[in-house]
Coordinates of C-alpha atoms and ligand atoms in Angstrom, one line a residue:
M1 CA -20.8 13.8 -66.4
E2 CA -23.7 13.5 -63.9
R3 CA -23.2 15.8 -61.0
S4 CA -23.8 12.9 -58.5
L5 CA -20.7 11.2 -60.0
A6 CA -18.6 14.4 -60.0
E7 CA -19.4 14.9 -56.4
K8 CA -17.5 11.6 -55.6
V9 CA -14.3 13.0 -57.1
I10 CA -11.8 15.0 -55.0
I11 CA -9.3 16.8 -57.2
A12 CA -5.8 16.9 -55.6
L13 CA -4.7 20.4 -56.3
D14 CA -1.0 19.7 -56.1
F15 CA 0.6 22.8 -57.5
D16 CA 3.5 24.8 -56.2
S17 CA 1.9 28.1 -57.0
P18 CA -1.5 29.3 -55.8
E19 CA -2.0 31.1 -59.1
A20 CA -1.6 27.8 -61.1
A21 CA -3.9 26.0 -58.6
L22 CA -6.6 28.6 -58.9
K23 CA -6.4 28.5 -62.7
A24 CA -7.0 24.7 -62.6
A25 CA -9.7 25.0 -60.0
G26 CA -11.4 27.7 -62.1
S27 CA -11.7 25.4 -65.1
L28 CA -13.6 22.8 -62.9
R29 CA -16.0 25.3 -61.3
G30 CA -19.6 24.3 -61.3
T31 CA -19.0 20.6 -61.9
G32 CA -19.6 19.5 -58.3
C33 CA -16.2 18.0 -57.8
Q34 CA -14.4 18.7 -54.5
I35 CA -10.8 19.9 -54.0
K36 CA -8.0 18.6 -51.9
V37 CA -5.4 21.0 -50.6
G38 CA -2.2 19.4 -49.4
L39 CA 0.7 20.4 -47.2
E40 CA 2.8 22.1 -49.8
L41 CA 0.1 24.5 -51.1
Y42 CA -1.2 25.0 -47.5
T43 CA 2.3 26.0 -46.4
R44 CA 2.6 28.4 -49.3
A45 CA -0.8 29.9 -49.3
G46 CA -2.5 29.2 -45.9
L47 CA -6.1 29.1 -44.9
D48 CA -6.9 32.2 -46.9
F49 CA -6.3 30.1 -50.0
V50 CA -8.7 27.4 -48.7
N51 CA -11.3 30.1 -48.2
R52 CA -10.8 31.4 -51.7
L53 CA -11.7 27.9 -53.1
T54 CA -14.8 27.7 -51.0
E55 CA -15.8 31.1 -52.3
M56 CA -15.7 29.5 -55.7
D57 CA -18.2 27.0 -54.3
F58 CA -15.8 24.1 -53.9
K59 CA -16.0 21.8 -50.9
V60 CA -12.4 21.6 -49.7
F61 CA -10.6 18.7 -48.0
L62 CA -7.6 20.1 -46.2
D63 CA -5.1 17.1 -46.2
L64 CA -2.5 18.0 -43.6
K65 CA -2.2 14.5 -42.1
L66 CA -1.6 15.7 -38.6
H67 CA 0.5 13.5 -36.3
D68 CA 1.5 14.9 -32.9
I69 CA 0.6 14.6 -29.3
P70 CA -3.1 15.0 -28.5
T71 CA -2.8 18.5 -27.0
T72 CA -0.9 19.9 -30.0
V73 CA -3.3 18.4 -32.4
E74 CA -6.3 19.7 -30.5
K75 CA -4.9 23.2 -30.4
T76 CA -4.2 23.1 -34.1
F77 CA -7.7 21.9 -34.8
R78 CA -9.0 24.8 -32.7
L79 CA -7.5 27.0 -35.5
L80 CA -8.2 24.8 -38.5
I81 CA -12.0 24.5 -37.8
N82 CA -12.3 28.3 -38.3
S83 CA -11.5 27.8 -41.9
E84 CA -14.1 27.0 -44.5
A85 CA -12.7 23.5 -45.2
H86 CA -15.3 20.8 -44.6
M87 CA -12.9 17.8 -44.1
F88 CA -9.5 17.2 -42.5
D89 CA -7.3 14.3 -41.6
V90 CA -4.9 12.9 -39.0
H91 CA -2.6 9.9 -39.0
C92 CA -4.2 7.0 -37.2
L93 CA -0.8 6.1 -35.8
G94 CA -1.2 9.2 -33.5
G95 CA -3.5 7.0 -31.4
L96 CA -7.0 6.9 -30.0
E97 CA -6.9 10.0 -27.7
M98 CA -5.4 12.2 -30.3
M99 CA -8.0 11.1 -32.9
A100 CA -10.9 11.4 -30.5
R101 CA -10.0 14.9 -29.4
A102 CA -9.6 16.1 -33.0
A103 CA -12.9 14.4 -34.0
D104 CA -14.8 16.1 -31.1
L105 CA -13.6 19.5 -32.3
C106 CA -14.4 18.8 -36.0
H107 CA -17.9 17.5 -35.2
G108 CA -18.6 20.4 -32.9
A109 CA -17.9 22.7 -35.9
G110 CA -19.9 20.5 -38.4
K111 CA -16.8 19.2 -40.1
K112 CA -15.6 15.7 -41.0
L113 CA -12.4 14.0 -39.9
L114 CA -10.6 11.1 -41.7
G115 CA -7.7 9.0 -40.5
V116 CA -4.8 8.1 -42.7
T117 CA -4.1 4.4 -42.3
M118 CA -0.9 3.6 -44.0
L119 CA 0.8 5.9 -46.5
T120 CA 0.6 4.4 -50.0
S121 CA 4.4 5.1 -50.3
I122 CA 5.1 2.4 -47.7
A123 CA 5.5 -1.0 -49.3
G124 CA 4.4 -4.2 -47.5
S125 CA 8.1 -5.3 -47.5
E126 CA 9.0 -2.2 -45.5
M127 CA 6.6 -2.9 -42.6
G128 CA 9.3 -4.7 -40.5
S129 CA 11.7 -1.8 -40.8
I130 CA 9.2 0.6 -39.1
G131 CA 8.4 -2.0 -36.4
L132 CA 5.1 -3.3 -37.8
S133 CA 4.2 -7.0 -38.0
G134 CA 1.5 -8.7 -40.0
T135 CA 0.3 -7.8 -43.5
M136 CA -0.5 -4.4 -44.9
T137 CA -4.2 -5.3 -45.0
D138 CA -4.1 -6.3 -41.3
Q139 CA -2.5 -3.1 -40.3
V140 CA -4.9 -0.9 -42.4
L141 CA -7.9 -2.8 -40.9
R142 CA -6.5 -2.4 -37.3
L143 CA -6.0 1.3 -37.7
A144 CA -9.4 1.8 -39.4
C145 CA -11.1 0.1 -36.5
L146 CA -9.2 2.3 -34.1
A147 CA -10.3 5.4 -36.1
R148 CA -13.9 4.2 -35.9
R149 CA -13.7 3.8 -32.2
A150 CA -12.3 7.3 -31.9
G151 CA -15.4 8.6 -33.7
L152 CA -13.7 9.5 -37.0
D153 CA -16.0 9.6 -40.1
G154 CA -13.7 7.4 -42.2
V155 CA -10.3 6.7 -43.5
V156 CA -7.9 7.4 -46.4
A157 CA -6.7 4.1 -47.8
S158 CA -5.5 2.6 -51.1
P159 CA -8.0 1.0 -53.5
R160 CA -6.5 -2.4 -52.6
E161 CA -7.9 -2.3 -49.1
V162 CA -11.3 -0.9 -50.0
S163 CA -13.3 -4.2 -50.1
A164 CA -11.9 -5.5 -46.8
L165 CA -12.5 -2.1 -45.2
R166 CA -16.0 -1.8 -46.4
A167 CA -16.8 -5.3 -45.1
E168 CA -15.2 -4.5 -41.7
C169 CA -16.4 -1.0 -41.1
G170 CA -19.9 -0.9 -42.5
E171 CA -21.7 1.2 -45.1
E172 CA -21.7 4.5 -43.4
F173 CA -17.9 4.7 -42.9
L174 CA -16.2 7.0 -45.4
I175 CA -13.4 5.4 -47.5
V176 CA -11.4 7.9 -49.5
T177 CA -9.0 6.5 -52.0
P178 CA -6.0 8.0 -53.8
G179 CA -4.2 5.9 -56.3
I180 CA -6.8 6.4 -59.0
R181 CA -5.9 6.1 -62.7
P182 CA -8.5 6.2 -65.5
T183 CA -7.9 3.7 -68.3
W184 CA -6.5 6.4 -70.6
S185 CA -3.9 7.9 -68.2
E186 CA -0.3 7.3 -67.3
A187 CA 0.5 5.6 -64.0
N188 CA 3.1 8.3 -62.9
D189 CA 4.3 7.0 -59.6
Q190 CA 1.1 5.2 -58.7
A191 CA 2.3 1.5 -58.7
R192 CA -1.0 -0.2 -57.9
A193 CA -3.7 2.0 -59.1
A194 CA -7.4 1.3 -59.7
T195 CA -9.7 2.9 -62.3
P196 CA -12.4 5.2 -61.0
A197 CA -15.1 2.7 -61.8
E198 CA -13.2 -0.2 -60.1
A199 CA -12.6 1.8 -56.9
L200 CA -16.3 2.8 -56.7
R201 CA -17.4 -0.8 -57.3
A202 CA -15.1 -2.0 -54.5
G203 CA -16.8 0.5 -52.1
S204 CA -14.9 3.8 -52.2
S205 CA -16.9 6.7 -51.0
F206 CA -14.7 9.4 -52.6
L207 CA -11.9 9.2 -55.2
V208 CA -8.8 11.4 -54.9
V209 CA -7.6 12.2 -58.4
G210 CA -4.6 14.5 -59.1
R211 CA -2.4 14.5 -62.2
P212 CA -4.7 12.8 -64.7
V213 CA -6.9 15.9 -64.3
T214 CA -4.7 18.7 -63.1
Q215 CA -1.9 18.1 -65.7
A216 CA -4.3 17.6 -68.6
E217 CA -4.4 20.2 -71.3
D218 CA -8.1 20.5 -70.6
P219 CA -8.9 19.6 -67.0
L220 CA -12.6 19.8 -67.4
S221 CA -12.7 17.4 -70.3
A222 CA -10.3 15.0 -68.4
L223 CA -12.8 15.1 -65.4
E224 CA -15.6 14.3 -67.7
R225 CA -13.7 11.4 -69.2
L226 CA -12.8 9.8 -65.9
W227 CA -15.4 7.0 -66.4
D228 CA -14.5 6.2 -70.0
Ligands
C5P301 O1 -1.1 10.5 -58.3 P1 -2.1 11.7 -58.2 O2 -1.6 13.0 -58.8 O3 -3.5 11.3 -58.7 O4 -2.2 11.9 -56.6 C1 -3.3 12.5 -56.0 C2 -3.0 12.3 -54.5 O5 -2.8 11.0 -54.2 C3 -1.8 13.1 -54.0 O6 -2.2 14.4 -53.5 C4 -1.3 12.2 -52.8 O7 -2.0 12.6 -51.6 C5 -1.8 10.9 -53.2 N1 -0.7 10.0 -53.7 C6 -0.6 8.7 -53.2 N2 0.4 7.9 -53.6 C7 1.2 8.2 -54.6 C8 1.1 9.5 -55.2 C9 0.1 10.4 -54.7 O8 -1.4 8.4 -52.3 N3 2.2 7.4 -55.0

């Protein structure tokens, strides 16, 4: 695979043991793909683990989806920005001030910050039960606009909202999409997935891909076959 395409792929390293995660990462070394470390692995292995991945020349997106009062989030980012991760995220529902204070710290350290709009596990039919009115797309667009006002670099959103987000937020805004399934892979619990090519065509900046690559017998060949 061309390096420029691999650089658009962020592999979600969702393993419960750091050893298994490092083994999978090792097989993808040198391809140019990025790595996403989530809450479970971070809780188990901490920032040292993130730094081990950057020593292997991976760019690391530390996906902790912070959501707390502005002061707590700011103090946490004062610690996180000392790691070698290059990108972080917060929940947009934390509000403008929380996002802006986190973004200032990230940018001061040369890092990027994304906002999580709506979790893909929330169905449109559940919006009322958490006090939200309007459609899922309305909600995602509203939160993305708030994130942009707060100075964030982009958002995490499902492939379904990418076209509307790209039209609303412009070419420079990063749109990072999980819910990616190549034509040859199982859906797992991804109900409304897009293929890598579809997501890029719709305007995704980066694709988050987990199990199709990490659970493959040969992760490197699965990465190379993403566009088949
Ligand atoms: O499904 P896959 O293993 O490719 O998941 C990669 C990432 O996508 C996960 O780390 C999680 O953040 C996100 N995900 C999601 N919705 C799901 C399952 C996973 O957004 N239903």
